[in-house]
Short mmCIF file of C-alpha atoms in Angstrom, two decimals:
data_model
loop_
_atom_site.label_atom_id
_atom_site.label_comp_id
_atom_site.label_asym_id
_atom_site.label_seq_id
_atom_site.Cartn_x
_atom_site.Cartn_y
_atom_site.Cartn_z
CA MET A 1 22.20 -26.43 31.74
CA ASN A 2 23.78 -27.69 28.69
CA PHE A 3 22.07 -28.15 25.99
CA LYS A 4 22.46 -29.69 22.51
CA MET A 5 22.02 -27.67 19.52
CA GLU A 6 19.45 -30.26 18.20
CA ASP A 7 17.37 -29.76 21.28
CA LEU A 8 17.22 -26.44 20.79
CA THR A 9 16.75 -26.59 16.57
CA SER A 10 13.61 -28.73 17.06
CA ILE A 11 11.74 -25.76 19.56
CA VAL A 12 13.20 -23.46 17.24
CA LEU A 13 11.38 -25.01 14.09
CA GLU A 14 8.12 -25.77 16.25
CA LEU A 15 8.26 -21.60 17.01
CA GLY A 16 9.02 -20.80 13.22
CA GLU A 17 5.46 -22.97 12.06
CA LYS A 18 3.21 -20.90 15.21
CA LEU A 19 4.61 -17.89 13.82
CA SER A 20 4.46 -18.54 10.27
CA GLY A 21 0.67 -19.97 10.63
CA PHE A 22 1.31 -22.77 8.91
CA GLU A 23 0.67 -20.02 5.84
CA ASN A 24 4.44 -20.59 4.94
CA THR A 25 6.91 -23.33 4.11
CA SER A 26 9.95 -21.48 4.69
CA ILE A 27 11.66 -19.18 6.87
CA SER A 28 14.51 -16.72 6.93
CA TYR A 29 17.66 -17.20 8.31
CA LYS A 30 16.94 -13.99 9.98
CA LYS A 31 13.97 -14.98 11.65
CA LEU A 32 15.11 -18.21 12.65
CA GLN A 33 18.55 -16.39 14.51
CA GLN A 34 15.64 -14.54 16.51
CA LEU A 35 13.44 -17.11 17.17
CA MET A 36 16.73 -18.80 18.48
CA GLU A 37 17.58 -15.72 20.56
CA ALA A 38 13.81 -15.85 22.11
CA VAL A 39 14.49 -19.51 23.16
CA ILE A 40 17.90 -19.18 24.52
CA TYR A 41 16.16 -15.58 26.34
CA CYS A 42 13.43 -17.62 28.07
CA ILE A 43 15.97 -20.39 28.77
CA ASP A 44 18.12 -17.57 30.45
CA GLU A 45 14.90 -16.18 32.43
CA LEU A 46 14.27 -19.66 34.16
CA GLU A 47 18.69 -19.67 34.75
CA ASN A 48 18.40 -16.93 36.38
CA ASN A 49 15.15 -16.47 38.43
CA ALA A 50 13.88 -19.74 39.02
CA ASN A 51 15.19 -21.39 42.46
CA ASP A 52 17.14 -24.64 42.04
CA SER A 53 14.38 -27.12 42.94
CA ILE A 54 13.11 -26.44 39.74
CA ILE A 55 15.49 -27.31 37.71
CA SER A 56 15.91 -30.44 38.33
CA ASN A 57 18.13 -32.85 35.87
CA ASN A 58 16.29 -34.86 34.01
CA ILE A 59 14.00 -31.67 32.61
CA SER A 60 14.03 -31.69 28.69
CA ALA A 61 15.30 -28.53 26.84
CA LYS A 62 11.44 -28.01 25.92
CA GLN A 63 10.06 -27.78 29.47
CA VAL A 64 12.64 -25.47 30.26
CA TYR A 65 11.72 -23.53 27.83
CA GLU A 66 8.04 -23.45 28.26
CA LEU A 67 8.75 -22.61 32.70
CA GLY A 68 10.88 -19.80 31.35
CA TYR A 69 8.37 -18.25 29.43
CA GLU A 70 6.21 -18.45 32.12
CA GLN A 71 9.14 -16.42 33.82
CA VAL A 72 9.13 -13.77 31.04
CA ILE A 73 4.94 -13.50 31.54
CA ASN A 74 5.09 -13.10 34.91
CA LYS A 75 7.68 -10.34 34.68
CA VAL A 76 5.68 -8.40 32.20
CA LYS A 77 2.72 -8.67 34.68
CA LEU A 78 5.16 -7.32 37.53
CA SER A 79 6.35 -4.47 35.41
CA LEU A 80 3.28 -3.51 34.37
CA ASP A 81 2.38 -3.47 38.15
CA ILE A 82 5.16 -1.19 39.19
CA TYR A 83 4.59 0.99 36.22
CA ASN A 84 0.25 1.08 37.63
CA LYS A 85 1.40 1.88 40.93
CA LEU A 86 3.80 4.30 39.78
CA ILE A 87 1.28 6.53 37.29
CA PRO A 88 -0.92 8.35 39.89
CA LYS A 89 1.65 9.60 41.77
CA PHE A 90 4.14 10.47 38.76
CA ASN A 91 5.85 14.12 38.40
CA GLY A 92 7.78 14.90 35.21
CA PHE A 93 8.96 18.16 36.50
CA GLU A 94 8.59 19.61 33.50
CA ASN A 95 11.23 17.62 32.03
CA LYS A 96 9.92 16.33 28.28
CA CYS A 97 11.97 13.68 27.97
CA LEU A 98 11.10 11.96 31.20
CA ILE A 99 7.45 12.38 30.23
CA ASP A 100 7.74 11.46 27.04
CA THR A 101 9.58 8.09 27.92
CA PHE A 102 7.05 7.00 30.90
CA ILE A 103 3.85 8.04 30.06
CA ASN A 104 4.29 7.64 26.14
CA ALA A 105 6.98 5.21 25.32
CA ILE A 106 6.27 2.92 28.30
CA PRO A 107 2.64 1.58 27.67
CA ASN A 108 3.57 1.08 23.80
CA PHE A 109 6.05 -1.77 25.43
CA PHE A 110 3.09 -3.48 26.92
CA LYS A 111 0.86 -3.09 23.86
CA TYR A 112 3.32 -4.33 21.49
CA TYR A 113 5.71 -6.78 23.26
CA ASP A 114 6.54 -10.51 21.80
CA ALA A 115 7.02 -12.83 24.63
CA ARG A 116 6.45 -15.73 22.44
CA PHE A 117 8.28 -14.68 18.91
CA ASN A 118 10.50 -11.95 19.92
CA PRO A 119 10.86 -11.66 24.27
CA GLN A 120 14.89 -10.32 23.74
CA SER A 121 13.90 -7.21 21.73
CA THR A 122 13.40 -4.05 24.32
CA ILE A 123 11.25 -2.41 21.78
CA LEU A 124 12.22 0.95 23.29
CA THR A 125 15.28 2.99 23.10
CA LEU A 126 14.56 4.39 26.56
CA ASP A 127 15.91 8.26 26.24
CA TYR A 128 15.61 9.37 29.49
CA PRO A 129 19.09 8.39 31.36
CA ILE A 130 19.04 6.62 34.37
CA LEU A 131 21.90 6.06 36.77
CA LYS A 132 22.34 2.38 36.51
CA ASP A 133 24.23 1.29 33.24
CA ILE A 134 21.27 -1.35 31.98
CA SER A 135 23.07 -1.94 28.61
CA MET A 136 23.86 -5.16 29.19
CA TYR A 137 20.18 -6.08 29.58
CA HIS A 138 17.03 -7.01 26.98
CA GLY A 139 13.75 -7.42 26.77
CA VAL A 140 11.39 -7.18 29.53
CA ASP A 141 14.69 -7.36 32.16
CA LYS A 142 15.63 -4.25 31.12
CA ILE A 143 12.43 -2.77 31.48
CA TYR A 144 11.24 -4.06 35.05
CA ILE A 145 15.03 -2.71 36.42
CA TYR A 146 14.39 1.07 33.95
CA LEU A 147 10.42 0.85 35.83
CA LYS A 148 11.96 0.25 39.36
CA CYS A 149 15.11 2.42 38.94
CA ILE A 150 12.42 5.28 38.05
CA SER A 151 10.36 4.18 40.63
CA LEU A 152 13.21 4.95 43.10
CA GLU A 153 13.66 8.47 41.51
CA GLN A 154 10.38 9.38 42.21
CA GLU A 155 10.40 8.38 45.41
CA PHE A 156 14.07 10.09 46.20
CA LEU A 157 12.32 13.53 44.14
CA ASN A 158 8.71 13.24 45.39
CA GLN A 159 10.26 13.65 48.93
CA PHE A 160 10.91 17.22 47.87
CA HIS A 161 8.52 20.36 47.52
CA SER A 162 7.80 20.28 43.66
CA LYS A 163 8.99 24.05 43.20
CA TYR A 164 12.45 23.14 44.95
CA ILE A 165 12.99 20.43 42.79
CA ILE A 166 12.02 23.17 39.39
CA ASN A 167 13.85 25.59 41.25
CA ILE A 168 17.14 23.40 41.11
CA LEU A 169 16.93 22.41 37.35
CA TYR A 170 16.31 25.47 36.61
CA LYS A 171 19.56 27.08 38.00
CA SER A 172 21.32 23.98 37.02
CA ASN A 173 19.87 24.48 33.43
CA LYS A 174 17.73 27.37 32.49
CA ASP A 175 17.03 24.85 29.61
CA TYR A 176 15.56 22.19 31.86
CA LYS A 177 12.45 21.21 30.36
CA ASN A 178 14.70 19.62 27.28
CA THR A 179 17.74 18.74 29.11
CA LEU A 180 18.48 14.78 28.35
CA ASP A 181 19.96 14.74 31.84
CA ASN A 182 18.87 12.62 34.78
CA LEU A 183 17.33 15.00 37.18
CA CYS A 184 17.57 12.79 40.23
CA TYR A 185 21.20 13.23 39.52
CA ILE A 186 21.32 16.89 40.01
CA VAL A 187 18.87 17.17 42.91
CA LEU A 188 21.17 14.58 44.63
CA LEU A 189 24.32 16.84 43.97
CA ASN A 190 23.14 19.77 45.53
CA LEU A 191 21.68 17.53 48.73
CA ILE A 192 25.12 16.17 49.32
CA GLY A 193 26.33 19.44 48.89
CA HIS A 194 23.99 20.33 51.99
CA ILE A 195 25.12 17.47 53.88
CA VAL A 196 28.58 17.72 53.76
CA ILE A 197 28.30 21.51 55.19
CA LYS A 198 25.38 20.34 57.49
CA LYS A 199 23.22 23.18 56.36
CA PRO A 200 19.22 23.12 55.67
CA ILE A 201 18.26 22.12 51.80
CA THR A 202 15.90 25.01 52.26
CA GLN A 203 18.40 27.47 52.64
CA SER A 204 20.80 27.93 48.47
CA PHE A 205 24.41 28.11 48.70
CA GLU A 206 26.27 31.38 49.29
CA GLU A 207 30.20 32.31 48.42
CA THR A 208 31.16 30.85 51.75
CA ASP A 209 29.44 26.90 51.47
CA TYR A 210 31.86 27.33 48.58
CA ILE A 211 34.78 27.90 50.48
CA LYS A 212 33.53 25.32 52.87
CA ILE A 213 32.83 22.95 50.06
CA LYS A 214 36.12 23.40 48.64
CA LYS A 215 38.24 23.36 51.58
CA LEU A 216 36.45 19.91 52.45
CA PHE A 217 37.00 18.16 49.26
CA LYS A 218 41.03 20.04 48.39
CA VAL A 219 42.24 17.51 50.45
CA LEU A 220 40.95 14.71 48.67
CA ASP A 221 41.34 12.89 45.33
CA SER A 222 38.49 11.61 43.46
CA THR A 223 38.82 8.32 44.72
CA ASN A 224 38.50 9.21 48.22
CA ILE A 225 35.92 11.93 47.38
CA LYS A 226 34.13 8.55 46.17
CA ASN A 227 34.62 6.90 49.55
CA MET A 228 33.67 10.23 51.06
CA LEU A 229 30.58 10.32 49.36
CA ILE A 230 29.81 6.70 49.93
CA VAL A 231 29.71 7.54 53.43
CA THR A 232 27.58 10.30 53.73
CA LEU A 233 24.99 9.08 51.48
CA LYS A 234 24.89 5.90 53.98
CA ASN A 235 24.87 7.53 56.75
CA TYR A 236 21.51 9.90 55.27
CA TYR A 237 19.89 6.90 54.03
CA LYS A 238 20.61 4.28 56.46
CA ASN A 239 17.05 3.04 56.19
CA ASN A 240 16.62 3.03 52.85
CA ASN A 241 18.77 0.40 51.06
CA GLU A 242 17.26 0.20 47.54
CA LEU A 243 17.50 3.87 47.26
CA LEU A 244 21.45 3.94 48.57
CA GLU A 245 22.28 1.14 46.51
CA TYR A 246 20.99 2.96 43.52
CA PHE A 247 22.68 6.42 44.03
CA ILE A 248 26.03 4.53 44.72
CA PHE A 249 25.79 4.15 40.62
CA ALA A 250 26.65 8.20 40.41
CA ILE A 251 28.84 8.34 42.90
CA ASN A 252 31.80 7.51 40.39
CA ASP A 253 30.49 10.43 38.20
CA MET A 254 30.10 12.65 40.69
CA SER A 255 33.60 11.78 42.36
CA VAL A 256 35.38 12.84 39.19
CA ARG A 257 33.39 16.25 39.06
CA ILE A 258 33.42 17.02 42.07
CA GLU A 259 37.46 16.84 42.26
CA ASN A 260 37.17 18.90 38.47
CA ALA A 261 35.10 21.63 39.94
CA VAL A 262 37.69 22.18 42.78
CA LYS A 263 40.78 22.63 40.89
CA PHE A 264 38.58 24.95 38.24
CA ASN A 265 37.33 26.91 40.94
CA CYS A 266 33.78 26.07 39.53
CA LEU A 267 31.71 24.49 42.47
CA ASN A 268 28.84 26.70 41.67
CA LYS A 269 28.33 24.97 38.77
CA LEU A 270 27.54 21.77 40.71
CA PHE A 271 25.87 23.18 43.65
CA VAL A 272 23.36 25.35 42.68
CA TYR A 273 20.69 25.98 45.22
CA MET B 1 20.39 -43.51 12.00
CA ARG B 2 20.25 -39.66 11.42
CA LYS B 3 22.03 -40.42 7.82
CA ASN B 4 18.88 -42.73 7.16
CA TRP B 5 16.64 -40.49 8.29
CA LEU B 6 17.80 -37.46 5.85
CA ASP B 7 17.42 -39.75 2.74
CA LEU B 8 14.07 -40.95 3.70
CA PHE B 9 13.26 -37.11 4.09
CA GLN B 10 14.40 -36.25 0.78
CA GLN B 11 12.89 -39.57 -0.97
CA ASN B 12 9.58 -38.66 0.34
CA GLN B 13 10.10 -35.18 -0.88
CA LEU B 14 11.17 -36.22 -4.61
CA ALA B 15 8.26 -38.56 -4.44
CA ARG B 16 5.92 -36.10 -3.63
CA VAL B 17 7.37 -34.13 -6.69
CA LEU B 18 6.96 -36.68 -8.81
CA GLU B 19 3.55 -37.57 -7.23
CA SER B 20 2.49 -34.11 -9.02
CA ASN B 21 2.70 -35.90 -12.43
CA ASN B 22 -0.47 -37.61 -11.68
CA TYR B 23 -2.00 -34.45 -12.03
CA THR B 24 0.16 -32.41 -14.46
CA GLU B 25 -0.11 -34.91 -17.17
CA LYS B 26 -3.13 -34.33 -18.61
CA PHE B 27 -1.35 -30.42 -19.47
CA GLY B 28 1.22 -32.16 -21.12
CA LEU B 29 3.39 -32.21 -18.41
CA VAL B 30 5.58 -34.66 -17.10
CA LEU B 31 8.67 -34.78 -14.53
CA ASN B 32 10.91 -37.84 -14.47
CA GLN B 33 13.24 -38.71 -11.15
CA GLN B 34 15.83 -36.73 -12.42
CA ASP B 35 14.88 -33.70 -13.37
CA ALA B 36 13.10 -33.72 -9.86
CA LYS B 37 16.48 -34.67 -8.38
CA LEU B 38 17.55 -31.72 -10.60
CA ILE B 39 15.00 -29.43 -9.45
CA MET B 40 15.57 -30.41 -5.72
CA SER B 41 19.00 -30.08 -5.70
CA GLU B 42 18.64 -26.02 -7.42
CA ARG B 43 16.12 -25.52 -4.58
CA ASP B 44 18.61 -26.27 -2.25
CA THR B 45 21.31 -23.83 -3.81
CA ILE B 46 18.39 -21.27 -3.93
CA LEU B 47 17.82 -21.55 -0.25
CA LYS B 48 21.30 -21.25 0.86
CA GLU B 49 21.46 -18.27 -1.71
CA GLN B 50 18.36 -16.64 -0.29
CA GLU B 51 19.54 -17.55 3.28
CA ARG B 52 16.01 -19.63 3.68
CA ILE B 53 15.58 -22.88 5.55
CA GLU B 54 12.05 -24.86 4.52
CA LEU B 55 10.08 -26.35 7.28
CA GLY B 56 8.03 -28.75 5.81
CA GLN B 57 6.31 -29.48 2.23
CA PRO B 58 8.60 -28.23 -0.72
CA ILE B 59 7.34 -25.23 -2.04
CA ILE B 60 7.77 -26.81 -5.48
CA SER B 61 5.00 -29.00 -5.32
CA LYS B 62 2.52 -25.78 -4.83
CA ILE B 63 4.17 -24.29 -7.70
CA ILE B 64 3.66 -27.19 -10.31
CA TYR B 65 0.03 -26.96 -9.09
CA GLU B 66 -0.65 -23.78 -9.46
CA PHE B 67 1.41 -23.20 -12.80
CA CYS B 68 0.48 -26.67 -14.56
CA ASP B 69 -2.36 -25.26 -16.68
CA SER B 70 -0.50 -22.26 -17.42
CA SER B 71 -0.79 -22.00 -21.67
CA TYR B 72 3.10 -20.60 -21.71
CA ILE B 73 4.55 -23.75 -19.77
CA GLN B 74 5.63 -26.49 -22.34
CA GLN B 75 7.24 -30.25 -21.44
CA SER B 76 10.08 -28.58 -23.73
CA GLU B 77 11.44 -25.96 -20.88
CA TYR B 78 9.16 -27.19 -18.13
CA VAL B 79 12.28 -27.72 -15.92
CA GLU B 80 14.07 -24.92 -16.67
CA THR B 81 10.25 -22.67 -15.94
CA LEU B 82 10.15 -24.50 -12.62
CA ILE B 83 13.46 -23.63 -11.25
CA LYS B 84 13.37 -20.61 -12.18
CA LEU B 85 10.09 -19.80 -10.60
CA GLN B 86 10.90 -21.48 -7.34
CA GLU B 87 14.01 -18.67 -7.36
CA ILE B 88 11.85 -16.13 -7.96
CA PHE B 89 9.51 -17.08 -5.15
CA TYR B 90 11.81 -17.33 -2.75
CA LEU B 91 13.69 -14.14 -4.21
CA TYR B 92 10.49 -12.26 -3.40
CA LYS B 93 9.55 -13.74 -0.49
CA ASN B 94 12.73 -12.10 1.34
CA GLU B 95 12.05 -8.86 -0.60
CA MET B 96 8.60 -9.03 0.76
CA SER B 97 9.83 -10.23 4.19
CA ASP B 98 7.22 -12.59 4.71
CA GLU B 99 4.50 -10.35 4.89
CA ILE B 100 3.32 -12.18 2.37
CA THR B 101 2.10 -16.23 2.58
CA ASP B 102 2.91 -18.53 0.06
CA ASP B 103 -0.60 -19.03 -1.18
CA GLU B 104 -0.92 -14.97 -1.55
CA LEU B 105 2.63 -14.94 -3.49
CA LEU B 106 1.94 -17.97 -6.04
CA HIS B 107 -1.75 -16.58 -7.03
CA PHE B 108 -0.01 -13.30 -7.48
CA MET B 109 2.58 -14.78 -9.17
CA LYS B 110 0.38 -17.11 -11.55
CA GLU B 111 -2.08 -14.16 -12.46
CA GLN B 112 0.45 -11.78 -13.58
CA PHE B 113 3.03 -14.89 -15.92
CA GLU B 114 -0.75 -14.97 -17.64
CA SER B 115 -2.18 -11.89 -18.16
CA ILE B 116 0.84 -9.50 -17.67
CA CYS B 117 4.08 -10.61 -18.94
CA TYR B 118 2.68 -13.99 -21.09
CA GLY B 119 4.64 -16.46 -19.99
CA ASP B 120 8.09 -13.84 -19.82
CA LEU B 121 9.38 -14.88 -16.43
CA GLU B 122 12.19 -12.04 -16.98
CA TYR B 123 9.55 -9.58 -16.87
CA LEU B 124 7.78 -11.11 -13.71
CA GLU B 125 10.99 -11.17 -11.81
CA GLY B 126 12.26 -7.68 -13.05
CA THR B 127 9.12 -5.39 -13.49
CA VAL B 128 6.21 -6.88 -11.94
CA LEU B 129 6.99 -8.37 -8.39
CA ASN B 130 9.34 -5.93 -8.02
CA ASN B 131 6.53 -2.93 -8.16
CA PHE B 132 4.94 -5.23 -6.48
CA ALA B 133 7.14 -5.89 -3.61
CA GLN B 134 7.87 -2.38 -3.08
CA ALA B 135 4.32 -1.60 -2.48
CA VAL B 136 4.09 -4.07 0.08
CA LYS B 137 7.32 -2.97 1.78
CA ALA B 138 5.51 -0.16 1.90
CA GLY B 139 2.66 -1.17 3.90
CA TYR B 140 0.13 -1.96 1.30
CA ARG B 141 -1.80 -5.28 2.51
CA ASP B 142 -5.08 -5.19 0.77
CA TYR B 143 -3.79 -8.16 -1.08
CA LYS B 144 -5.04 -10.37 1.99
CA GLN B 145 -8.32 -9.78 1.14
CA THR B 146 -8.13 -10.97 -2.18
CA ASP B 147 -5.74 -13.48 -1.34
CA GLY B 148 -3.45 -11.99 -4.08
CA TYR B 149 -5.59 -12.18 -7.00
CA GLY B 150 -6.23 -8.56 -9.07
CA GLU B 151 -3.64 -6.71 -7.32
CA TYR B 152 -1.52 -5.52 -9.80
CA LEU B 153 -3.00 -3.27 -12.22
CA GLN B 154 -2.90 -0.37 -9.45
CA PHE B 155 0.78 -0.88 -9.19
CA ASP B 156 1.19 -1.62 -12.96
CA GLU B 157 3.33 1.75 -14.84
CA VAL B 158 2.34 0.84 -17.95
CA LYS B 159 -0.95 1.62 -20.18
CA ARG B 160 -2.59 -1.65 -21.22
CA TRP B 161 -4.16 -2.30 -24.12
CA ASP B 162 -7.51 -0.98 -24.27
CA TYR B 163 -9.86 -3.21 -25.83
CA GLU B 164 -12.74 -1.07 -26.48
CA LEU B 165 -10.21 1.55 -28.57
CA TYR B 166 -9.01 -1.59 -30.25
CA LEU B 167 -12.85 -2.57 -31.18
CA GLU B 168 -13.16 0.83 -32.24
CA ALA B 169 -10.20 0.88 -34.55
CA LEU B 170 -11.33 -2.91 -35.92
CA LYS B 171 -14.92 -1.31 -36.90
CA GLU B 172 -13.33 1.33 -38.83
CA LEU B 173 -10.79 -0.57 -40.57
CA CYS B 174 -13.49 -3.88 -41.31
CA TRP B 175 -16.28 -1.48 -42.23
CA ARG B 176 -14.67 1.42 -44.11
#
């Protein structure tokens, strides 16, 4: 959809009047820019999410904006649904960053999000890092994807006993309660270690296991390690495509770390339990 | 078509400014066509400088109605005063990040112009509004209840005239 600047400007000015509550006769460029971004965000939201039947060629910019705004509101509701479903089974594994982000920060998004005048603002810094890069997203789009990722992480972590997870986290970093690392990454790496040498996860790694892992990866460069990890995960998570797709985001980083750990003989720092 | 519309809009705004003469002439203040044009052109410059746009009615009309009964504004400096007030108004709308409405700011400005500044625009801009803007930036919002009236004394850093002390001194002087 290509609209003329005049079409968008009239929506922006209308929003400006609403924002000022008809008590101000002027508005700053900064506010206008924010409102223009709000209009574009809503229009993009419709373009990215609605099916073609909704968007006909004769539709005006104002109508597209209003439909996009409805999409934004729907996404807020969807995000809230994900959050509410996740809360009862959420486990932060004593990690302050995860607990703070999920329990304390996310509700503030729903409290302060302004879909009409500032939908492009994410409000939160989302300090707990997830595996997927979501830096290109803003506003409710970012929160929605973030919550879906946290949901997948919780699904993965809750497969294991809480004590088992905490044990791995502790062995990986004694200060695991204050770490800013992704918890899932550490556990997944250990799981991969067990899968490749076919060892039950209940048994911790021994010296002979590190020799086996080294032997396995020594002949491979990071690209081949990456391919091997993908195949391993595909076999293990063939029934859970969503989780598999999410873990793929961590594979690049993992393969480089494994390659280096093999090279410098420190596999015990990666595969901790 | 577009040019005609803009011309019409500008003429309409000029007419609105000139219309205020009907009210202000009883205070001995009148603007002619040229004055109004000058004020509107200065407004455009100030708006550009302060990076703002006007949404509809020009603020100068409101400034005129608010300040026309001031005992510190004479016909001889009427235009200059209006231009300066317009400039100060936009400057502090930005300084206070639009937290204050047009009416609240104008009420505050007028009250201090009369009672604290005694018509001194520099003092209004550099001291009084500056003190108030700092409070607003720090989160002060009580002016919402008072519509901008009676707000300054709590931010005033200067000890003002003490009428009781003055009367006491006067009595002493006269009766001695």
